[in-house]
């Protein structure tokens, strides 16, 4: 049975405010995370992702009070990431109101943390957030980056997806740094490449600008689609428009 595609708005949070830039740079204010969470919950979002985008680069913890207030506003699954380094951090976020926790930089630095988190909480709570860019430095042409896209690692993104899947991550949030914020469409080549090496549920992120951009990402292998700019700055019915486009293309949607 084919599972229904999930449509997920993303709140990129910096200093307690939702921000959005292009290629992870030139961030501009997009509003209050609690207000936006309430709006998206009401508008029919299937899940919500909250990413503290400067927690790792600034070497600090996630903003727990903002997570708490956001969780109080939504009755859909909430994934929280940014600055997650240990099972202790995961435990605190789950107690704060998160349903799932996403990890990126810390897992690249020490992959064993995936085993530790999955062993304690189960794989259903752990999302691998992967910020990848096109690069000649890797065999696949896609390189893993860390610290909010600021640091190249030389690690092949496909190799990392395989390893993370084997270690037990429940989902992979695949974000194209090259497409991020451009509104030119998802990197379907990258989505297809990752889909070919793992069956772990895949969330496509980066590049969505219009509802018509979503069906190609699903056709390429995405189980869920995530966007920020077009939801934050678009009309209130944008989530409904996206779902209509997905449904019209023949894909089941919630």
mmCIF file of C-alpha atoms in Angstrom:
data_model
loop_
_atom_site.group_PDB
_atom_site.id
_atom_site.type_symbol
_atom_site.label_atom_id
_atom_site.label_comp_id
_atom_site.label_asym_id
_atom_site.label_seq_id
_atom_site.Cartn_x
_atom_site.Cartn_y
_atom_site.Cartn_z
ATOM 1 C CA UNK A 1 0.000 0.000 0.000
ATOM 2 C CA UNK A 2 1.304 3.445 -0.937
ATOM 3 C CA UNK A 3 1.387 5.793 2.015
ATOM 4 C CA UNK A 4 -0.103 9.253 1.668
ATOM 5 C CA UNK A 5 2.405 12.024 1.014
ATOM 6 C CA UNK A 6 2.956 14.421 3.913
ATOM 7 C CA UNK A 7 3.197 18.191 3.413
ATOM 8 C CA UNK A 8 5.438 19.814 6.040
ATOM 9 C CA UNK A 9 6.090 23.517 6.635
ATOM 10 C CA UNK A 10 9.507 24.263 8.130
ATOM 11 C CA UNK A 11 10.226 26.884 10.756
ATOM 12 C CA UNK A 12 13.900 27.889 10.565
ATOM 13 C CA UNK A 13 14.398 29.686 13.869
ATOM 14 C CA UNK A 14 17.193 32.062 14.893
ATOM 15 C CA UNK A 15 17.113 33.971 18.197
ATOM 16 C CA UNK A 16 13.464 33.087 18.697
ATOM 17 C CA UNK A 17 12.254 34.313 15.279
ATOM 18 C CA UNK A 18 11.501 32.428 12.071
ATOM 19 C CA UNK A 19 14.012 33.385 9.366
ATOM 20 C CA UNK A 20 14.494 32.464 5.732
ATOM 21 C CA UNK A 21 17.310 33.106 3.304
ATOM 22 C CA UNK A 22 18.731 31.810 0.038
ATOM 23 C CA UNK A 23 21.343 29.030 0.076
ATOM 24 C CA UNK A 24 21.376 29.367 3.894
ATOM 25 C CA UNK A 25 22.531 33.005 3.706
ATOM 26 C CA UNK A 26 21.056 36.537 3.927
ATOM 27 C CA UNK A 27 18.409 35.524 6.433
ATOM 28 C CA UNK A 28 15.326 37.724 6.737
ATOM 29 C CA UNK A 29 12.615 37.743 9.370
ATOM 30 C CA UNK A 30 9.524 35.661 8.578
ATOM 31 C CA UNK A 31 7.587 36.005 11.817
ATOM 32 C CA UNK A 32 6.941 34.511 15.226
ATOM 33 C CA UNK A 33 7.292 30.699 15.343
ATOM 34 C CA UNK A 34 4.355 30.243 17.699
ATOM 35 C CA UNK A 35 2.012 32.290 15.494
ATOM 36 C CA UNK A 36 3.163 30.500 12.341
ATOM 37 C CA UNK A 37 2.818 27.084 13.979
ATOM 38 C CA UNK A 38 -0.767 27.919 14.920
ATOM 39 C CA UNK A 39 -1.481 29.088 11.365
ATOM 40 C CA UNK A 40 -0.060 25.951 9.751
ATOM 41 C CA UNK A 41 -1.834 23.641 12.164
ATOM 42 C CA UNK A 42 -5.108 25.331 11.203
ATOM 43 C CA UNK A 43 -4.270 25.317 7.463
ATOM 44 C CA UNK A 44 -3.950 21.525 7.214
ATOM 45 C CA UNK A 45 -0.224 20.834 7.514
ATOM 46 C CA UNK A 46 0.482 17.152 8.193
ATOM 47 C CA UNK A 47 3.551 17.783 10.339
ATOM 48 C CA UNK A 48 5.729 20.701 11.375
ATOM 49 C CA UNK A 49 9.524 20.918 11.469
ATOM 50 C CA UNK A 50 11.294 23.367 13.784
ATOM 51 C CA UNK A 51 15.014 23.860 13.125
ATOM 52 C CA UNK A 52 17.184 26.103 15.265
ATOM 53 C CA UNK A 53 19.465 27.040 12.379
ATOM 54 C CA UNK A 54 22.328 28.616 14.340
ATOM 55 C CA UNK A 55 22.469 26.293 17.367
ATOM 56 C CA UNK A 56 25.293 24.125 15.983
ATOM 57 C CA UNK A 57 27.312 26.917 14.364
ATOM 58 C CA UNK A 58 27.027 28.975 17.563
ATOM 59 C CA UNK A 59 27.738 25.873 19.691
ATOM 60 C CA UNK A 60 24.684 26.268 21.900
ATOM 61 C CA UNK A 61 21.555 24.362 22.830
ATOM 62 C CA UNK A 62 18.203 24.554 21.065
ATOM 63 C CA UNK A 63 15.877 27.305 22.292
ATOM 64 C CA UNK A 64 13.733 25.125 24.543
ATOM 65 C CA UNK A 65 11.245 27.763 25.650
ATOM 66 C CA UNK A 66 10.311 28.547 22.040
ATOM 67 C CA UNK A 67 9.926 24.819 21.342
ATOM 68 C CA UNK A 68 7.596 24.497 24.337
ATOM 69 C CA UNK A 69 5.386 27.378 23.214
ATOM 70 C CA UNK A 70 5.333 26.065 19.635
ATOM 71 C CA UNK A 71 4.392 22.546 20.758
ATOM 72 C CA UNK A 72 1.471 23.967 22.714
ATOM 73 C CA UNK A 73 0.036 25.424 19.493
ATOM 74 C CA UNK A 74 0.082 22.321 17.293
ATOM 75 C CA UNK A 75 -1.807 19.047 17.330
ATOM 76 C CA UNK A 76 0.244 17.493 14.522
ATOM 77 C CA UNK A 77 3.645 15.774 14.795
ATOM 78 C CA UNK A 78 6.439 18.236 15.603
ATOM 79 C CA UNK A 79 10.065 17.529 14.667
ATOM 80 C CA UNK A 80 12.717 19.666 16.358
ATOM 81 C CA UNK A 81 16.387 19.971 15.424
ATOM 82 C CA UNK A 82 19.417 22.179 15.897
ATOM 83 C CA UNK A 83 22.172 21.659 18.451
ATOM 84 C CA UNK A 84 21.164 18.045 19.234
ATOM 85 C CA UNK A 85 24.292 16.200 20.366
ATOM 86 C CA UNK A 86 23.261 13.369 22.692
ATOM 87 C CA UNK A 87 20.432 11.159 23.975
ATOM 88 C CA UNK A 88 20.139 13.654 26.832
ATOM 89 C CA UNK A 89 19.248 16.412 24.353
ATOM 90 C CA UNK A 90 16.686 14.136 22.692
ATOM 91 C CA UNK A 91 15.118 13.296 26.054
ATOM 92 C CA UNK A 92 14.808 16.968 26.928
ATOM 93 C CA UNK A 93 13.219 17.860 23.576
ATOM 94 C CA UNK A 94 10.716 15.012 23.808
ATOM 95 C CA UNK A 95 9.770 16.199 27.294
ATOM 96 C CA UNK A 96 9.467 19.734 25.936
ATOM 97 C CA UNK A 97 6.852 18.643 23.412
ATOM 98 C CA UNK A 98 8.677 17.368 20.338
ATOM 99 C CA UNK A 99 7.405 14.144 18.736
ATOM 100 C CA UNK A 100 10.584 13.586 16.721
ATOM 101 C CA UNK A 101 14.089 14.979 16.897
ATOM 102 C CA UNK A 102 16.393 15.755 14.014
ATOM 103 C CA UNK A 103 20.177 15.475 14.154
ATOM 104 C CA UNK A 104 22.759 16.685 11.664
ATOM 105 C CA UNK A 105 26.191 18.043 12.630
ATOM 106 C CA UNK A 106 26.676 15.890 15.738
ATOM 107 C CA UNK A 107 25.886 12.686 13.835
ATOM 108 C CA UNK A 108 28.426 13.512 11.134
ATOM 109 C CA UNK A 109 31.040 14.198 13.817
ATOM 110 C CA UNK A 110 30.217 11.036 15.776
ATOM 111 C CA UNK A 111 27.935 8.572 13.945
ATOM 112 C CA UNK A 112 27.678 6.364 17.047
ATOM 113 C CA UNK A 113 25.266 8.907 18.540
ATOM 114 C CA UNK A 114 22.636 7.547 16.122
ATOM 115 C CA UNK A 115 22.998 4.075 17.689
ATOM 116 C CA UNK A 116 22.742 5.568 21.172
ATOM 117 C CA UNK A 117 19.584 7.552 20.430
ATOM 118 C CA UNK A 118 17.859 4.748 18.519
ATOM 119 C CA UNK A 119 18.815 2.246 21.209
ATOM 120 C CA UNK A 120 17.208 4.361 23.913
ATOM 121 C CA UNK A 121 14.176 5.878 22.176
ATOM 122 C CA UNK A 122 13.544 3.784 19.038
ATOM 123 C CA UNK A 123 14.056 4.795 15.430
ATOM 124 C CA UNK A 124 10.629 6.435 15.101
ATOM 125 C CA UNK A 125 11.855 9.520 16.991
ATOM 126 C CA UNK A 126 15.060 10.154 15.022
ATOM 127 C CA UNK A 127 15.296 12.098 11.761
ATOM 128 C CA UNK A 128 18.659 12.517 10.024
ATOM 129 C CA UNK A 129 18.823 16.059 8.684
ATOM 130 C CA UNK A 130 21.203 16.111 5.730
ATOM 131 C CA UNK A 131 22.301 19.391 4.158
ATOM 132 C CA UNK A 132 23.898 18.371 0.857
ATOM 133 C CA UNK A 133 25.433 20.333 -1.979
ATOM 134 C CA UNK A 134 26.719 19.486 -5.411
ATOM 135 C CA UNK A 135 30.468 18.957 -5.338
ATOM 136 C CA UNK A 136 33.234 17.440 -7.448
ATOM 137 C CA UNK A 137 34.887 16.319 -4.201
ATOM 138 C CA UNK A 138 32.723 13.179 -3.913
ATOM 139 C CA UNK A 139 32.046 10.172 -6.106
ATOM 140 C CA UNK A 140 28.296 10.781 -6.316
ATOM 141 C CA UNK A 141 28.675 14.519 -6.887
ATOM 142 C CA UNK A 142 26.802 15.301 -3.641
ATOM 143 C CA UNK A 143 28.662 16.333 -0.472
ATOM 144 C CA UNK A 144 27.524 16.427 3.157
ATOM 145 C CA UNK A 145 27.838 19.802 4.882
ATOM 146 C CA UNK A 146 27.481 20.708 8.563
ATOM 147 C CA UNK A 147 26.951 23.740 10.820
ATOM 148 C CA UNK A 148 23.942 24.993 8.891
ATOM 149 C CA UNK A 149 25.531 24.444 5.496
ATOM 150 C CA UNK A 150 28.620 26.448 6.399
ATOM 151 C CA UNK A 151 31.167 23.628 6.521
ATOM 152 C CA UNK A 152 32.005 21.121 3.792
ATOM 153 C CA UNK A 153 33.001 17.654 5.007
ATOM 154 C CA UNK A 154 34.229 15.832 1.905
ATOM 155 C CA UNK A 155 31.803 13.020 2.850
ATOM 156 C CA UNK A 156 29.737 11.533 0.040
ATOM 157 C CA UNK A 157 26.058 12.175 0.766
ATOM 158 C CA UNK A 158 24.959 8.795 -0.577
ATOM 159 C CA UNK A 159 27.518 6.929 1.529
ATOM 160 C CA UNK A 160 26.341 8.836 4.600
ATOM 161 C CA UNK A 161 22.671 8.056 3.869
ATOM 162 C CA UNK A 162 23.481 4.345 3.639
ATOM 163 C CA UNK A 163 25.395 4.373 6.918
ATOM 164 C CA UNK A 164 22.747 6.377 8.771
ATOM 165 C CA UNK A 165 20.026 4.029 7.512
ATOM 166 C CA UNK A 166 22.017 1.003 8.656
ATOM 167 C CA UNK A 167 22.449 2.605 12.083
ATOM 168 C CA UNK A 168 18.681 2.952 12.322
ATOM 169 C CA UNK A 169 17.513 6.509 11.606
ATOM 170 C CA UNK A 170 13.757 6.597 11.127
ATOM 171 C CA UNK A 171 13.675 9.224 8.369
ATOM 172 C CA UNK A 172 16.029 11.327 6.256
ATOM 173 C CA UNK A 173 15.356 15.034 5.744
ATOM 174 C CA UNK A 174 17.256 15.772 2.538
ATOM 175 C CA UNK A 175 17.897 19.460 1.999
ATOM 176 C CA UNK A 176 19.587 20.781 -1.123
ATOM 177 C CA UNK A 177 21.741 23.760 -0.198
ATOM 178 C CA UNK A 178 22.031 24.739 -3.863
ATOM 179 C CA UNK A 179 18.240 24.888 -4.245
ATOM 180 C CA UNK A 180 17.473 26.280 -0.775
ATOM 181 C CA UNK A 181 15.363 29.441 -0.918
ATOM 182 C CA UNK A 182 15.705 29.795 -4.694
ATOM 183 C CA UNK A 183 12.068 28.796 -5.385
ATOM 184 C CA UNK A 184 13.279 27.179 -8.625
ATOM 185 C CA UNK A 185 12.143 23.647 -7.733
ATOM 186 C CA UNK A 186 13.488 20.667 -5.816
ATOM 187 C CA UNK A 187 16.748 18.947 -6.784
ATOM 188 C CA UNK A 188 15.047 15.840 -8.180
ATOM 189 C CA UNK A 189 18.360 14.327 -9.264
ATOM 190 C CA UNK A 190 19.586 14.361 -5.671
ATOM 191 C CA UNK A 191 16.292 12.925 -4.404
ATOM 192 C CA UNK A 192 16.464 10.069 -6.935
ATOM 193 C CA UNK A 193 20.090 9.351 -6.048
ATOM 194 C CA UNK A 194 19.309 9.038 -2.329
ATOM 195 C CA UNK A 195 16.158 7.016 -2.979
ATOM 196 C CA UNK A 196 18.276 4.519 -4.957
ATOM 197 C CA UNK A 197 20.489 3.722 -1.953
ATOM 198 C CA UNK A 198 17.982 3.550 0.923
ATOM 199 C CA UNK A 199 14.350 2.693 1.637
ATOM 200 C CA UNK A 200 14.188 4.895 4.751
ATOM 201 C CA UNK A 201 11.332 7.431 4.434
ATOM 202 C CA UNK A 202 12.643 10.502 2.648
ATOM 203 C CA UNK A 203 11.586 14.117 3.174
ATOM 204 C CA UNK A 204 12.539 16.405 0.271
ATOM 205 C CA UNK A 205 13.515 19.980 1.109
ATOM 206 C CA UNK A 206 14.936 22.984 -0.677
ATOM 207 C CA UNK A 207 13.745 24.900 -3.718
ATOM 208 C CA UNK A 208 9.948 24.793 -3.629
ATOM 209 C CA UNK A 209 8.401 27.932 -5.124
ATOM 210 C CA UNK A 210 5.031 26.958 -6.600
ATOM 211 C CA UNK A 211 2.625 24.038 -6.056
ATOM 212 C CA UNK A 212 3.704 22.460 -9.360
ATOM 213 C CA UNK A 213 7.197 21.878 -7.951
ATOM 214 C CA UNK A 214 5.976 19.247 -5.469
ATOM 215 C CA UNK A 215 4.789 16.344 -7.683
ATOM 216 C CA UNK A 216 8.209 15.938 -9.412
ATOM 217 C CA UNK A 217 9.882 15.570 -5.987
ATOM 218 C CA UNK A 218 7.427 12.821 -5.086
ATOM 219 C CA UNK A 219 7.920 11.127 -8.451
ATOM 220 C CA UNK A 220 11.670 11.203 -7.775
ATOM 221 C CA UNK A 221 11.173 9.236 -4.561
ATOM 222 C CA UNK A 222 10.160 11.593 -1.744
ATOM 223 C CA UNK A 223 7.688 10.307 0.843
ATOM 224 C CA UNK A 224 7.113 13.802 2.220
ATOM 225 C CA UNK A 225 7.749 17.329 0.989
ATOM 226 C CA UNK A 226 8.930 20.255 3.070
ATOM 227 C CA UNK A 227 9.003 23.969 2.315
ATOM 228 C CA UNK A 228 9.451 27.261 4.105
ATOM 229 C CA UNK A 229 9.508 30.431 1.967
ATOM 230 C CA UNK A 230 6.403 29.733 -0.102
ATOM 231 C CA UNK A 231 4.375 28.936 3.006
ATOM 232 C CA UNK A 232 5.693 31.850 5.103
ATOM 233 C CA UNK A 233 5.277 34.506 2.416
ATOM 234 C CA UNK A 234 2.423 32.973 0.402
ATOM 235 C CA UNK A 235 -1.364 33.049 0.816
ATOM 236 C CA UNK A 236 -3.053 31.302 3.730
ATOM 237 C CA UNK A 237 -4.365 28.528 1.477
ATOM 238 C CA UNK A 238 -0.940 27.593 0.071
ATOM 239 C CA UNK A 239 -0.876 24.227 1.865
ATOM 240 C CA UNK A 240 -4.256 23.380 0.313
ATOM 241 C CA UNK A 241 -2.946 24.443 -3.116
ATOM 242 C CA UNK A 242 0.082 22.172 -2.725
ATOM 243 C CA UNK A 243 -2.090 19.220 -1.713
ATOM 244 C CA UNK A 244 -4.381 19.819 -4.699
ATOM 245 C CA UNK A 245 -1.353 19.804 -7.035
ATOM 246 C CA UNK A 246 -0.049 16.551 -5.535
ATOM 247 C CA UNK A 247 -3.485 14.933 -5.727
ATOM 248 C CA UNK A 248 -3.998 16.090 -9.328
ATOM 249 C CA UNK A 249 -0.675 14.472 -10.278
ATOM 250 C CA UNK A 250 -1.997 11.120 -9.064
ATOM 251 C CA UNK A 251 -0.228 10.863 -5.716
ATOM 252 C CA UNK A 252 -2.155 10.053 -2.518
ATOM 253 C CA UNK A 253 -2.022 12.938 -0.042
ATOM 254 C CA UNK A 254 -3.402 13.380 3.452
#
